[in-house]
PDB file of C-alpha atoms and ligand atoms in Angstrom:
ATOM      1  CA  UNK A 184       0.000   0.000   0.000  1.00  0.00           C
ATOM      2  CA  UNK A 185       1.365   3.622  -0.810  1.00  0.00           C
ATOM      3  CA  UNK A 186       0.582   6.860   1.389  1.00  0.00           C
ATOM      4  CA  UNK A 187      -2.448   8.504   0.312  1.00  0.00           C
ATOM      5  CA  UNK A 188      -2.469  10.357  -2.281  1.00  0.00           C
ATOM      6  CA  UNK A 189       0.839   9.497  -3.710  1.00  0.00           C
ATOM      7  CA  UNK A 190       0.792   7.729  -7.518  1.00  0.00           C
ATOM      8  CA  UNK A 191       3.930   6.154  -6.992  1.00  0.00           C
ATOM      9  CA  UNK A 192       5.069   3.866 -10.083  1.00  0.00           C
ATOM     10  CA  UNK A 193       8.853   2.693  -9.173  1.00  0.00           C
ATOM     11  CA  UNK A 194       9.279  -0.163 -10.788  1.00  0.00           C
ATOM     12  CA  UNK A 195       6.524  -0.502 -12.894  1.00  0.00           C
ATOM     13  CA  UNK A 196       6.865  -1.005 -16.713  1.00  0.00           C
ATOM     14  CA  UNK A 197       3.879   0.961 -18.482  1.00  0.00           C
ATOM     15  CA  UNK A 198       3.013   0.711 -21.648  1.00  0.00           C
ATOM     16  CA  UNK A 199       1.139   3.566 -23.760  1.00  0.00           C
ATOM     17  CA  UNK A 200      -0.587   3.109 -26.810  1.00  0.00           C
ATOM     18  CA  UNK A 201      -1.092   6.387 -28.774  1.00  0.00           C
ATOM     19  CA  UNK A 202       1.404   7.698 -26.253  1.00  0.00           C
ATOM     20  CA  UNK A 203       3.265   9.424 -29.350  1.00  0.00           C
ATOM     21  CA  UNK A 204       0.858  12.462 -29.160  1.00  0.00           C
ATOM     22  CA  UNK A 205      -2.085  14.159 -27.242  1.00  0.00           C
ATOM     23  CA  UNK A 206      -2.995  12.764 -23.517  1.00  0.00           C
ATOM     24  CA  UNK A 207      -1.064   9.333 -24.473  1.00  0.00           C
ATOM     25  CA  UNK A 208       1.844  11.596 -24.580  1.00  0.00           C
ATOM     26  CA  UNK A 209       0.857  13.418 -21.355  1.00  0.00           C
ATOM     27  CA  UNK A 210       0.139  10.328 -19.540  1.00  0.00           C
ATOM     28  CA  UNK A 211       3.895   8.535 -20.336  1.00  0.00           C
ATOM     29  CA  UNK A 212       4.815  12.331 -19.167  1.00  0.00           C
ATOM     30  CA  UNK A 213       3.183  11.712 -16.120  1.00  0.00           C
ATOM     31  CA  UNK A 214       4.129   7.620 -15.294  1.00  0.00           C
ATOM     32  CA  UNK A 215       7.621   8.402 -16.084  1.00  0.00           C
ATOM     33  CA  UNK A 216       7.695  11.647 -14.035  1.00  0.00           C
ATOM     34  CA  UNK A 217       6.574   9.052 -10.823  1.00  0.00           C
ATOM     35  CA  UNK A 218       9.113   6.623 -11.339  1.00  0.00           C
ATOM     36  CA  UNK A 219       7.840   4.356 -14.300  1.00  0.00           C
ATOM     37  CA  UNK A 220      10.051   2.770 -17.577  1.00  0.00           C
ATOM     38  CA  UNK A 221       7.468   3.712 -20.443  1.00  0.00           C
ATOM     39  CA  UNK A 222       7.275   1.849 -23.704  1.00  0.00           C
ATOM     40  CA  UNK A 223       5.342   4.177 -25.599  1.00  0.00           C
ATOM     41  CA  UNK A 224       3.261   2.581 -29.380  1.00  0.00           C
ATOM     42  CA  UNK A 225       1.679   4.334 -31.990  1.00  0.00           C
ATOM     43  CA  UNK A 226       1.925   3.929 -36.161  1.00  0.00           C
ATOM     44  CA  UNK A 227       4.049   7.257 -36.419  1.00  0.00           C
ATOM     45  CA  UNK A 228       8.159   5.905 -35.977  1.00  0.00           C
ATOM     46  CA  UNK A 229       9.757   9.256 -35.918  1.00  0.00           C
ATOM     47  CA  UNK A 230       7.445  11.189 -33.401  1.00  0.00           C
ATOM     48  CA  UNK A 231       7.196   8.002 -31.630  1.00  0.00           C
ATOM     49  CA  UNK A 232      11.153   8.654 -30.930  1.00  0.00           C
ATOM     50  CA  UNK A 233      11.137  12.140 -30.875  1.00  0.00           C
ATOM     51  CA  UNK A 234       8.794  11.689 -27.508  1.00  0.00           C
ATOM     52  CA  UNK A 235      10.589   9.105 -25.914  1.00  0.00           C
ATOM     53  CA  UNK A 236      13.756  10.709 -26.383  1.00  0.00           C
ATOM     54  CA  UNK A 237      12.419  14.038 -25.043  1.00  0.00           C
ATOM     55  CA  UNK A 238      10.781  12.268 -21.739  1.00  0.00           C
ATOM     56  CA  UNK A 239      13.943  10.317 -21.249  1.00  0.00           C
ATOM     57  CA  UNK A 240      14.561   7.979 -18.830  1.00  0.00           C
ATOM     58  CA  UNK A 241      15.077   4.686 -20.965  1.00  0.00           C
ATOM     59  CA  UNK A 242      11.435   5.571 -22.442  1.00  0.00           C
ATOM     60  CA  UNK A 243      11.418   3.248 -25.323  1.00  0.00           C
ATOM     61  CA  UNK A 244       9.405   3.256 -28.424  1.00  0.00           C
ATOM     62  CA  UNK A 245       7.671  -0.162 -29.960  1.00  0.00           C
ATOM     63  CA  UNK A 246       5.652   0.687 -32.755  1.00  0.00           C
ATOM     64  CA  UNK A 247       2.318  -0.734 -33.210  1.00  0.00           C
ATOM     65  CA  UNK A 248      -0.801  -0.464 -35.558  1.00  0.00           C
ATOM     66  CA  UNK A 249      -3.083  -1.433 -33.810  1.00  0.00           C
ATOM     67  CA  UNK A 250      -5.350  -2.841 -36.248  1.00  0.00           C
ATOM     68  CA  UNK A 251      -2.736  -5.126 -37.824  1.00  0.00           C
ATOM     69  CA  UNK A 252      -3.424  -8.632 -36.056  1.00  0.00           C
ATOM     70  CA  UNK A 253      -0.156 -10.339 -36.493  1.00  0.00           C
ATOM     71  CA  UNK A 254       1.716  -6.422 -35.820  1.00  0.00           C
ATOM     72  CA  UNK A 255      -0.299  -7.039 -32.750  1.00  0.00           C
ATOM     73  CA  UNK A 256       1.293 -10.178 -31.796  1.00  0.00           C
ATOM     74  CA  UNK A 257       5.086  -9.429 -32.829  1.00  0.00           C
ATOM     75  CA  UNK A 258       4.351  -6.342 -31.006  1.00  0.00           C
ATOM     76  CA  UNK A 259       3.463  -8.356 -27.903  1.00  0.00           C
ATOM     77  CA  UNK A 260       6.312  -9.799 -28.304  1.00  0.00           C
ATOM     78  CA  UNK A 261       8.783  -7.153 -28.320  1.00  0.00           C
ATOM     79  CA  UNK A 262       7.297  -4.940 -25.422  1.00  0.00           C
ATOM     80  CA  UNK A 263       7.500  -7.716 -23.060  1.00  0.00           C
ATOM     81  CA  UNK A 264       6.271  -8.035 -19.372  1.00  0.00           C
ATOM     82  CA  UNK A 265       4.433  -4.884 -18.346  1.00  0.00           C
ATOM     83  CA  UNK A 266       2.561  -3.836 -15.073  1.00  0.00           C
ATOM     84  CA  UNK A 267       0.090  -1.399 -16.918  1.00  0.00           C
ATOM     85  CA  UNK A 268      -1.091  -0.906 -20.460  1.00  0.00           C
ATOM     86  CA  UNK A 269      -3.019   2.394 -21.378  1.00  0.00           C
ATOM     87  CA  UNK A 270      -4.764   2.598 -24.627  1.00  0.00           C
ATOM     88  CA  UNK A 271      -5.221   6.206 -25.866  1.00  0.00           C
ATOM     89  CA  UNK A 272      -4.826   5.530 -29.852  1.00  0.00           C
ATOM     90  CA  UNK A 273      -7.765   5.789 -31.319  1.00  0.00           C
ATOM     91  CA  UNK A 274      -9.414   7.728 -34.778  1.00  0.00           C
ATOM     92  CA  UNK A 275     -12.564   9.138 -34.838  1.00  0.00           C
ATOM     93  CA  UNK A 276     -15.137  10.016 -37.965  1.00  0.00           C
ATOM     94  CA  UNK A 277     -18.310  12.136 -38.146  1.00  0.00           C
ATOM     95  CA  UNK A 278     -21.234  12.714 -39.925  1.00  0.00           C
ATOM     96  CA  UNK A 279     -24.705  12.323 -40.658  1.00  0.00           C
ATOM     97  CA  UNK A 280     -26.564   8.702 -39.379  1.00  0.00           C
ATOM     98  CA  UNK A 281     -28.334   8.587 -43.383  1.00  0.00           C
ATOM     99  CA  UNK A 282     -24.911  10.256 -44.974  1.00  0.00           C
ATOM    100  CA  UNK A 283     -21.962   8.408 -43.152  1.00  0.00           C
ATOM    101  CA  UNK A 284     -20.126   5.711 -45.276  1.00  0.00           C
ATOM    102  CA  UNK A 285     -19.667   2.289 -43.755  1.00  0.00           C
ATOM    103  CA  UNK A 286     -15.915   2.535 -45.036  1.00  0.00           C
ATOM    104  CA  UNK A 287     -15.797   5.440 -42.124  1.00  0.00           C
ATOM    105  CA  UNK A 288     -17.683   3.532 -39.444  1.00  0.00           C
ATOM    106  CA  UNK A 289     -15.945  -0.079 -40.038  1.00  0.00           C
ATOM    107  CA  UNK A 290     -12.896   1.787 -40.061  1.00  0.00           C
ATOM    108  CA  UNK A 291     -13.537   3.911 -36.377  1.00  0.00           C
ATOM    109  CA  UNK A 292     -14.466   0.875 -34.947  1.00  0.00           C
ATOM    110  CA  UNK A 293     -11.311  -1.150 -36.089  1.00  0.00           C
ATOM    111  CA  UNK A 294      -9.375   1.266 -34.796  1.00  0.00           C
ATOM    112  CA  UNK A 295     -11.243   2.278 -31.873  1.00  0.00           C
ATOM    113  CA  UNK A 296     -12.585  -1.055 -30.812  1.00  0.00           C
ATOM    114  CA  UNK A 297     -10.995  -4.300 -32.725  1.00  0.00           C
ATOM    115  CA  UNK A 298      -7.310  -2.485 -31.882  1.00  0.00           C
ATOM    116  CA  UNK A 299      -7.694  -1.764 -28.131  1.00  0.00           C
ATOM    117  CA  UNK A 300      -9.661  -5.171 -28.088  1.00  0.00           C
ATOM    118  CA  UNK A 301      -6.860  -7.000 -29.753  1.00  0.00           C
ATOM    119  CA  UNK A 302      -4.178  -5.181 -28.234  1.00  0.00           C
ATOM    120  CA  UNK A 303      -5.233  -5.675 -24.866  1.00  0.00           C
ATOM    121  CA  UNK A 304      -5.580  -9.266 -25.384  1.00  0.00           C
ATOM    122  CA  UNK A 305      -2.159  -9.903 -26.897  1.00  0.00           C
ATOM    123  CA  UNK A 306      -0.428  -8.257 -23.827  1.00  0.00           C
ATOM    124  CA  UNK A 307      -2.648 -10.017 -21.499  1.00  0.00           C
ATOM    125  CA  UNK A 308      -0.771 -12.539 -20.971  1.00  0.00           C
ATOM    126  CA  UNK A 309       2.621 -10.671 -20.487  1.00  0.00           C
ATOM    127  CA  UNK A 310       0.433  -8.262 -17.318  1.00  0.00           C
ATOM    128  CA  UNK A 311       1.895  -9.119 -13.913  1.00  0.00           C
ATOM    129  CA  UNK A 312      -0.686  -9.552 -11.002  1.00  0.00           C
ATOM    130  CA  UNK A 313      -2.159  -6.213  -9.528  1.00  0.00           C
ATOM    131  CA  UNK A 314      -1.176  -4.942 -13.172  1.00  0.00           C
ATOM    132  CA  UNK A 315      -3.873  -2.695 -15.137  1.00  0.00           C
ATOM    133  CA  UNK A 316      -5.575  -2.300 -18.743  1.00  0.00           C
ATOM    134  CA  UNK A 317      -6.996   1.583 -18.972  1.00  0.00           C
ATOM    135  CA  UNK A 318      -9.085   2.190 -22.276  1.00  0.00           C
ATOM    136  CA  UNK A 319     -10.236   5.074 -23.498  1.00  0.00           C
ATOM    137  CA  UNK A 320     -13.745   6.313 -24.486  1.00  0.00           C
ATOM    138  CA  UNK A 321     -15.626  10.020 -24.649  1.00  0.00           C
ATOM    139  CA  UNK A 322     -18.621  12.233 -23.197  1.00  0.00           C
ATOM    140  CA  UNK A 323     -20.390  11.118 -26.718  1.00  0.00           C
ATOM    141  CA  UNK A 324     -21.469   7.871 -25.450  1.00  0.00           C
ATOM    142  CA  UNK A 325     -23.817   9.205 -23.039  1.00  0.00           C
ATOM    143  CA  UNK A 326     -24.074  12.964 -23.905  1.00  0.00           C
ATOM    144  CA  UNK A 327     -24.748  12.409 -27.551  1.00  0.00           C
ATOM    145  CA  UNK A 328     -23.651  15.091 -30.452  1.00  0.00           C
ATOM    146  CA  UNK A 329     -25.245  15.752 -33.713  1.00  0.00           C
ATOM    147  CA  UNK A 330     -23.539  13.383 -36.317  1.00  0.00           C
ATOM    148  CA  UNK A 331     -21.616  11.576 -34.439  1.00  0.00           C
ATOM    149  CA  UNK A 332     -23.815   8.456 -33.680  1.00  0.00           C
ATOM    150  CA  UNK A 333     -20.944   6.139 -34.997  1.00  0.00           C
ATOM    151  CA  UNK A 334     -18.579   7.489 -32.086  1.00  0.00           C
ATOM    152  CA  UNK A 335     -21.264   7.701 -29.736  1.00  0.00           C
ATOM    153  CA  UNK A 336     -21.455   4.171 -30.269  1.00  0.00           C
ATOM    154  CA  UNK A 337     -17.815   2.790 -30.274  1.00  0.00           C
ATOM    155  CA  UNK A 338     -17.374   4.613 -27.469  1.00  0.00           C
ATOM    156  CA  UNK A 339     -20.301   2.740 -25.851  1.00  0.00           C
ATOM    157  CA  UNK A 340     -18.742  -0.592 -26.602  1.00  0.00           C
ATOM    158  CA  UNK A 341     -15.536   0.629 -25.147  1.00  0.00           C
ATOM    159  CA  UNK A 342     -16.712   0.991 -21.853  1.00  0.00           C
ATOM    160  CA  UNK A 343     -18.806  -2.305 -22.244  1.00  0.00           C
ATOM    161  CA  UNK A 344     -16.032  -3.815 -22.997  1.00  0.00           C
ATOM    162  CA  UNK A 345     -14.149  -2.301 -20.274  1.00  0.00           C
ATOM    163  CA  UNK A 346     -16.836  -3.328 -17.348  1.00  0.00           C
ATOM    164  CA  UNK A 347     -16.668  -7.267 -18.734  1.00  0.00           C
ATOM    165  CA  UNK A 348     -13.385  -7.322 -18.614  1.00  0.00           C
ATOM    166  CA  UNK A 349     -12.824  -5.620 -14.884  1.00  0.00           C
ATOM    167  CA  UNK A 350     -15.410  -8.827 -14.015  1.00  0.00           C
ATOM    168  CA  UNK A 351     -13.438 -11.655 -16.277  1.00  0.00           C
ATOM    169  CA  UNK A 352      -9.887 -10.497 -15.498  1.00  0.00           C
ATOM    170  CA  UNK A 353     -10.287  -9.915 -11.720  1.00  0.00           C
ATOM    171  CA  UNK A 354      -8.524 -10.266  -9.337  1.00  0.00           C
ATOM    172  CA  UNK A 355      -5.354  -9.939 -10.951  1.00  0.00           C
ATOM    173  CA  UNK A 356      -5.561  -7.728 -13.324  1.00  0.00           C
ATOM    174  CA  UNK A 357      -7.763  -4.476 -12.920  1.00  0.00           C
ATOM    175  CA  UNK A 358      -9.717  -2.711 -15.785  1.00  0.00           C
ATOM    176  CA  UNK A 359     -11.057   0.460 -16.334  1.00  0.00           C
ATOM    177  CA  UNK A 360     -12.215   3.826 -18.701  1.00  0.00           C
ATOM    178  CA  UNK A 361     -11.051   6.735 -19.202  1.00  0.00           C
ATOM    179  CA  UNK A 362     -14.169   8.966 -21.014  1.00  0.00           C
ATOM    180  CA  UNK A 363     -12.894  12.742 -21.276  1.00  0.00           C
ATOM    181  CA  UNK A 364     -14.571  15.540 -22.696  1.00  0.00           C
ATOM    182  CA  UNK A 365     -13.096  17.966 -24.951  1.00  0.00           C
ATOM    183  CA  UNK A 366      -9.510  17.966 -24.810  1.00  0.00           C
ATOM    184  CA  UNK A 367      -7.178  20.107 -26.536  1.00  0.00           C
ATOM    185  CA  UNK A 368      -4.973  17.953 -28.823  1.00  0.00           C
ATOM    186  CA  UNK A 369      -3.642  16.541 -31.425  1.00  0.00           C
ATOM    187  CA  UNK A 370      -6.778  14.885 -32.691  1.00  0.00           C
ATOM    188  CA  UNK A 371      -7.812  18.458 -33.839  1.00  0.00           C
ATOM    189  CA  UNK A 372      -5.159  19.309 -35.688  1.00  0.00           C
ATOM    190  CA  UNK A 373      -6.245  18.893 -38.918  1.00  0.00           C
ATOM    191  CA  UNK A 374      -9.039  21.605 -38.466  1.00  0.00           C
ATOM    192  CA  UNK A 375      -8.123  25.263 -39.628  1.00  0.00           C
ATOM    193  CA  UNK A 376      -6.861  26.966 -36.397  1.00  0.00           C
ATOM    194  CA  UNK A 377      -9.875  29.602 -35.864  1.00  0.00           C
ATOM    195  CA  UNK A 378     -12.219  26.781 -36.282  1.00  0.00           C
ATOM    196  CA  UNK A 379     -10.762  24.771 -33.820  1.00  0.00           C
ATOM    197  CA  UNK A 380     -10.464  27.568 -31.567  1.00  0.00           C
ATOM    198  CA  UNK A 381     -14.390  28.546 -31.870  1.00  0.00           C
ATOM    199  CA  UNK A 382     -15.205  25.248 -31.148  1.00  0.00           C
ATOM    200  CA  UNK A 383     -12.994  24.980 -28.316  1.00  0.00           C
ATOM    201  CA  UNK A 384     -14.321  27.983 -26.862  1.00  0.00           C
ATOM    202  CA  UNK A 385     -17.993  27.410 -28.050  1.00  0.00           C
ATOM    203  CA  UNK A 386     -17.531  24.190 -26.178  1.00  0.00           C
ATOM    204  CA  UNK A 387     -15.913  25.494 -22.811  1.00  0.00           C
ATOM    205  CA  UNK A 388     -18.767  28.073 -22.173  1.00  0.00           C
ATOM    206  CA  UNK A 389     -21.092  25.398 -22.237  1.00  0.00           C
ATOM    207  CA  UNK A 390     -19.458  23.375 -19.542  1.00  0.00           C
ATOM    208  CA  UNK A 391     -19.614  23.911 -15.628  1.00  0.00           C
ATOM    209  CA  UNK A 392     -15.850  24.783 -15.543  1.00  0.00           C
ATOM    210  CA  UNK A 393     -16.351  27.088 -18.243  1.00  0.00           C
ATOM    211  CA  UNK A 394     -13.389  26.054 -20.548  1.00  0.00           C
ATOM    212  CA  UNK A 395     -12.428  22.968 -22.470  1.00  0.00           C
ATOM    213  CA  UNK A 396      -9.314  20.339 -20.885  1.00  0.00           C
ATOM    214  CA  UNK A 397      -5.592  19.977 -21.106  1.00  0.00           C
ATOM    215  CA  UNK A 398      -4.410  16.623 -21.839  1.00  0.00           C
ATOM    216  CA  UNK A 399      -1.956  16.449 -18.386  1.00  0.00           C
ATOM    217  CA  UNK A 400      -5.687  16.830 -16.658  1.00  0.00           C
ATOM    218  CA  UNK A 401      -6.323  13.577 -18.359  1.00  0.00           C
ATOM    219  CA  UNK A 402      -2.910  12.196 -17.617  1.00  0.00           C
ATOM    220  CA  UNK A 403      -3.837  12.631 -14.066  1.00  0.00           C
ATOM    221  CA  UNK A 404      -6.166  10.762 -14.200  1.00  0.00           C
ATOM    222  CA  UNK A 405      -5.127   7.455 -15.941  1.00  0.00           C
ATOM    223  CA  UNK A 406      -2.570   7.545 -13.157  1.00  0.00           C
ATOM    224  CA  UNK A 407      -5.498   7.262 -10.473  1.00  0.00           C
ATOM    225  CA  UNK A 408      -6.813   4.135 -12.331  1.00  0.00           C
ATOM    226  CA  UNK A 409      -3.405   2.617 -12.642  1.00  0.00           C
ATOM    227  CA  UNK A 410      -2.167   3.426  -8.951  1.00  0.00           C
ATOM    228  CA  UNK A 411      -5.797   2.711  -6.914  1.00  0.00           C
ATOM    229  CA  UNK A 412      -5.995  -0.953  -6.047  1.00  0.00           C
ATOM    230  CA  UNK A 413      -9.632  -0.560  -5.463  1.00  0.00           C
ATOM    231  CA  UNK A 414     -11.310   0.805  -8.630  1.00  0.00           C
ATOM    232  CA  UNK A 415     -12.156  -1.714 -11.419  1.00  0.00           C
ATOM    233  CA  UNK A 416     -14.541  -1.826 -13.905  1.00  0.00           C
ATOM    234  CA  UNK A 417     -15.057   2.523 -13.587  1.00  0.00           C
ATOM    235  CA  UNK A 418     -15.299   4.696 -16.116  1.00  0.00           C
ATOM    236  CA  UNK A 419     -14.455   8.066 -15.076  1.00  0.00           C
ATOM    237  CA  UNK A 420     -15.437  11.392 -16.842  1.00  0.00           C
ATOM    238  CA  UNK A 421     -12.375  13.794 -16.821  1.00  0.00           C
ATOM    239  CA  UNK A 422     -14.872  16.518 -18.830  1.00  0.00           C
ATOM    240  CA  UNK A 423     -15.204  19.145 -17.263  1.00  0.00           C
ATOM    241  CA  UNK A 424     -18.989  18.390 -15.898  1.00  0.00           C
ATOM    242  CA  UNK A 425     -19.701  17.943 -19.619  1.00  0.00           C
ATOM    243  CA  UNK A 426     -22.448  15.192 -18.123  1.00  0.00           C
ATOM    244  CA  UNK A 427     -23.713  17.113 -16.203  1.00  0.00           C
ATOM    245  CA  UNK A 428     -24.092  20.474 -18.228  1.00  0.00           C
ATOM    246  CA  UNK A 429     -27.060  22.512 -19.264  1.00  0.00           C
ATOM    247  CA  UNK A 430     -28.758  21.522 -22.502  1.00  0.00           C
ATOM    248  CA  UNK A 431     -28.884  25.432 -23.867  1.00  0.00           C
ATOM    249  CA  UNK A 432     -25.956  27.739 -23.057  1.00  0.00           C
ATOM    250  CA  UNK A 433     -25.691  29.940 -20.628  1.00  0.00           C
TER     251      UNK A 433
HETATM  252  N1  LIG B 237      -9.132  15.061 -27.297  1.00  0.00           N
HETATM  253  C1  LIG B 237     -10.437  15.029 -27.066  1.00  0.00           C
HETATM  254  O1  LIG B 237     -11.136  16.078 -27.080  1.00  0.00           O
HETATM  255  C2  LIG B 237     -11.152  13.722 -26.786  1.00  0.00           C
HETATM  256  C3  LIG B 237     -12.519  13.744 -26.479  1.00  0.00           C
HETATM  257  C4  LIG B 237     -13.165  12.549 -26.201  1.00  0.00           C
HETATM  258  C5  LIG B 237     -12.469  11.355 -26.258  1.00  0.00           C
HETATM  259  N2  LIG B 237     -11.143  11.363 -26.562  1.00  0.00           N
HETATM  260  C6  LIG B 237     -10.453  10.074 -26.630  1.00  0.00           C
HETATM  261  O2  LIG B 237      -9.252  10.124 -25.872  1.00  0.00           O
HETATM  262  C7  LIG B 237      -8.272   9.289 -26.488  1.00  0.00           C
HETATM  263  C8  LIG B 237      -6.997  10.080 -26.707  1.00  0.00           C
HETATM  264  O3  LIG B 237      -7.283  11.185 -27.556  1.00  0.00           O
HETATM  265  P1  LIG B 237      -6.177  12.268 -27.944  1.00  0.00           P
HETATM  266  O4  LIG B 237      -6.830  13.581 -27.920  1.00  0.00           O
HETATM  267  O5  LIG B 237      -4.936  12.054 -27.160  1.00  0.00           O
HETATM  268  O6  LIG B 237      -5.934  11.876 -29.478  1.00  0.00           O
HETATM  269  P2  LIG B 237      -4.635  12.014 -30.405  1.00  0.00           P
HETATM  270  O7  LIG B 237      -3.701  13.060 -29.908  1.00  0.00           O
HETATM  271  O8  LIG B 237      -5.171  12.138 -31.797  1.00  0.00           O
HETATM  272  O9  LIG B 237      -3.921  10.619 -30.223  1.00  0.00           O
HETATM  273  C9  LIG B 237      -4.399   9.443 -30.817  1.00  0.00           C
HETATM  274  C10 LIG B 237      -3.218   8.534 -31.078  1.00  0.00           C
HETATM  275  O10 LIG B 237      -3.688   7.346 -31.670  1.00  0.00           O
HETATM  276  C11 LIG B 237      -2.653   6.842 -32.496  1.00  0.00           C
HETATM  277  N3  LIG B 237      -3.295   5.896 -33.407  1.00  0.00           N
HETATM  278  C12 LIG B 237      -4.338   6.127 -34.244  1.00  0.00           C
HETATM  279  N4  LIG B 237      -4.647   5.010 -34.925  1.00  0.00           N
HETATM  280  C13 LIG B 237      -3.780   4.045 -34.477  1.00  0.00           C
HETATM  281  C14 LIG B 237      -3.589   2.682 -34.812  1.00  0.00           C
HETATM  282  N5  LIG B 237      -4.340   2.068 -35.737  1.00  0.00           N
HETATM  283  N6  LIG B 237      -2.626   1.988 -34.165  1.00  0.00           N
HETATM  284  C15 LIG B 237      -1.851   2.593 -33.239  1.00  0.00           C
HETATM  285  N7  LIG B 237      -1.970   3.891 -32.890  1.00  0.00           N
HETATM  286  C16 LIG B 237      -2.930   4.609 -33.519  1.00  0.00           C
HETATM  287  C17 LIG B 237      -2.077   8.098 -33.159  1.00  0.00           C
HETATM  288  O11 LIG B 237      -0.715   7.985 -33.496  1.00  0.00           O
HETATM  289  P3  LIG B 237      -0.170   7.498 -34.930  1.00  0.00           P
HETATM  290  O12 LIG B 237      -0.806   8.385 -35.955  1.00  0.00           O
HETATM  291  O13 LIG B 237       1.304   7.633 -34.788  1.00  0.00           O
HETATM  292  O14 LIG B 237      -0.590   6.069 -35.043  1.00  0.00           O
HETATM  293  C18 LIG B 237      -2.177   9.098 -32.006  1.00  0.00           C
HETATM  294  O15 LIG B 237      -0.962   9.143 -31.279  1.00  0.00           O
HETATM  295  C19 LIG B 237      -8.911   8.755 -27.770  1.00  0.00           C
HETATM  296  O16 LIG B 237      -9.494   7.497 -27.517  1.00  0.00           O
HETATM  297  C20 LIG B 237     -10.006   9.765 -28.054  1.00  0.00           C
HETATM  298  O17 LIG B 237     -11.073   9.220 -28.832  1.00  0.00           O
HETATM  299  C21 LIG B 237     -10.455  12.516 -26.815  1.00  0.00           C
END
């Protein structure tokens, strides 16, 4: 047992998927700032080593596609025995229920779903008792957007997924959700600057702490879930009361 309040991680090999940008990035930040070797995984080689070399600390960098099964197995294989595996990676598409192409949805949910689902299972075996699998969803699962039923939905199966597997993999290995709300990131970049600014902002106001997240909030977080011997099976909102928020705004 630790002292309260301390996320200690000495010892402790963590593993980030998607940790090569956004709160992936923040989180291997974070487990490495309180003591952890991080192996961070994502598709991108070069900004995969850029981060680990700029975190330091032996952070090493496996990379991964997630929705490659046999990548997913050699990958397995090369990360080795871990305490705690964080799946962040993910892709998201939007648009109309009658308008979306299945191309988009099949695709979101192979790389939202199948790859944590596969991923997780491949470095099952290598998780050492009182070890943890966090998984990421979003507020859209339960606070539904226009056009976006497709990630309303994966996102629903995430943390499905997540609360059969905190009751299958018990007691040895604990499982939980991450769901945050609008996070400044990387997953915006592609969106023209003042866009993504007036959306940030349009979102914020709407929220009970008035502004949109940073991903070390997040970070913070998935270091609860790993560190907390008592939570399985959770999925915690880091959104900035986004559930709870009023339906016109303010
Ligand atoms: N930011 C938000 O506002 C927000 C809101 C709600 C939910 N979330 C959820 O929070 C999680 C983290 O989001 P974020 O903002 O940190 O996103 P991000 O910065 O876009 O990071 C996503 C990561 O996923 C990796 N990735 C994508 N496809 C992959 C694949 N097939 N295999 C392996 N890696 C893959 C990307 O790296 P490569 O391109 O190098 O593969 C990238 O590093 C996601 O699940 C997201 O849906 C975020």
């Amino acid at each position: 047992m630790t002292a309260l309040g301390v996320m200690d991680l000495s010892g402790k090999h963590v593993v980030v998927v998607g940790g090569g940008s956004g709160i992936g990035r923040a989180t291997a930040q974070a487990a490495a700032a309180q003591g952890a070797r991080v192996t961070l995984s994502s598709r991108n080689r070069d900004r995969l080593a850029e981060v680990a070399q700029a975190i330091g600390g032996g952070t090493a960098a496996v990379p991964l596609d997630m929705t490659d099964a046999q990548g997913v197995a050699a990958w397995a294989g090369a990360v080795g025995a871990l305490d705690h595996l964080v799946i962040s990676a993910s892709s998201a598409a939007h648009g109309p229920f009658a308008e979306m192409e299945m191309a988009a949805l099949t695709g979101m949910f192979a790389a939202k779903f199948f790859g944590p689902y596969q991923t997780a299972r491949a470095a099952l075996p290598q998780i050492g008792d009182g070890g943890s699998i966090t998984f990421f969803s979003g507020v859209l699962s339960r606070r539904p957007g226009l056009n976006c039923a497709g990630l309303g939905a994966v996102n629903g199966a995430v943390e499905g997924l997540t609360r059969a597997l905190a009751l299958e993999l018990g007691p040895a290995i604990r499982v939980n959700c991450v769901s945050p709300g609008m996070v400044r990131s990387e997953a915006y970049a592609a969106m023209p600057a003042e866009t993504r600014e007036r959306m940030y902002e349009a979102t914020g106001e709407s929220l009970p702490l008035a502004r949109v997240g940073e991903t070390d909030e997040v970070a913070e977080a998935v270091l609860f879930l790993m560190t907390n011997s008592f939570t399985t099976g959770a999925v915690l909102d880091v959104d900035g009361g986004h559930m709870v928020r009023q339906y016109a705004t303010r």
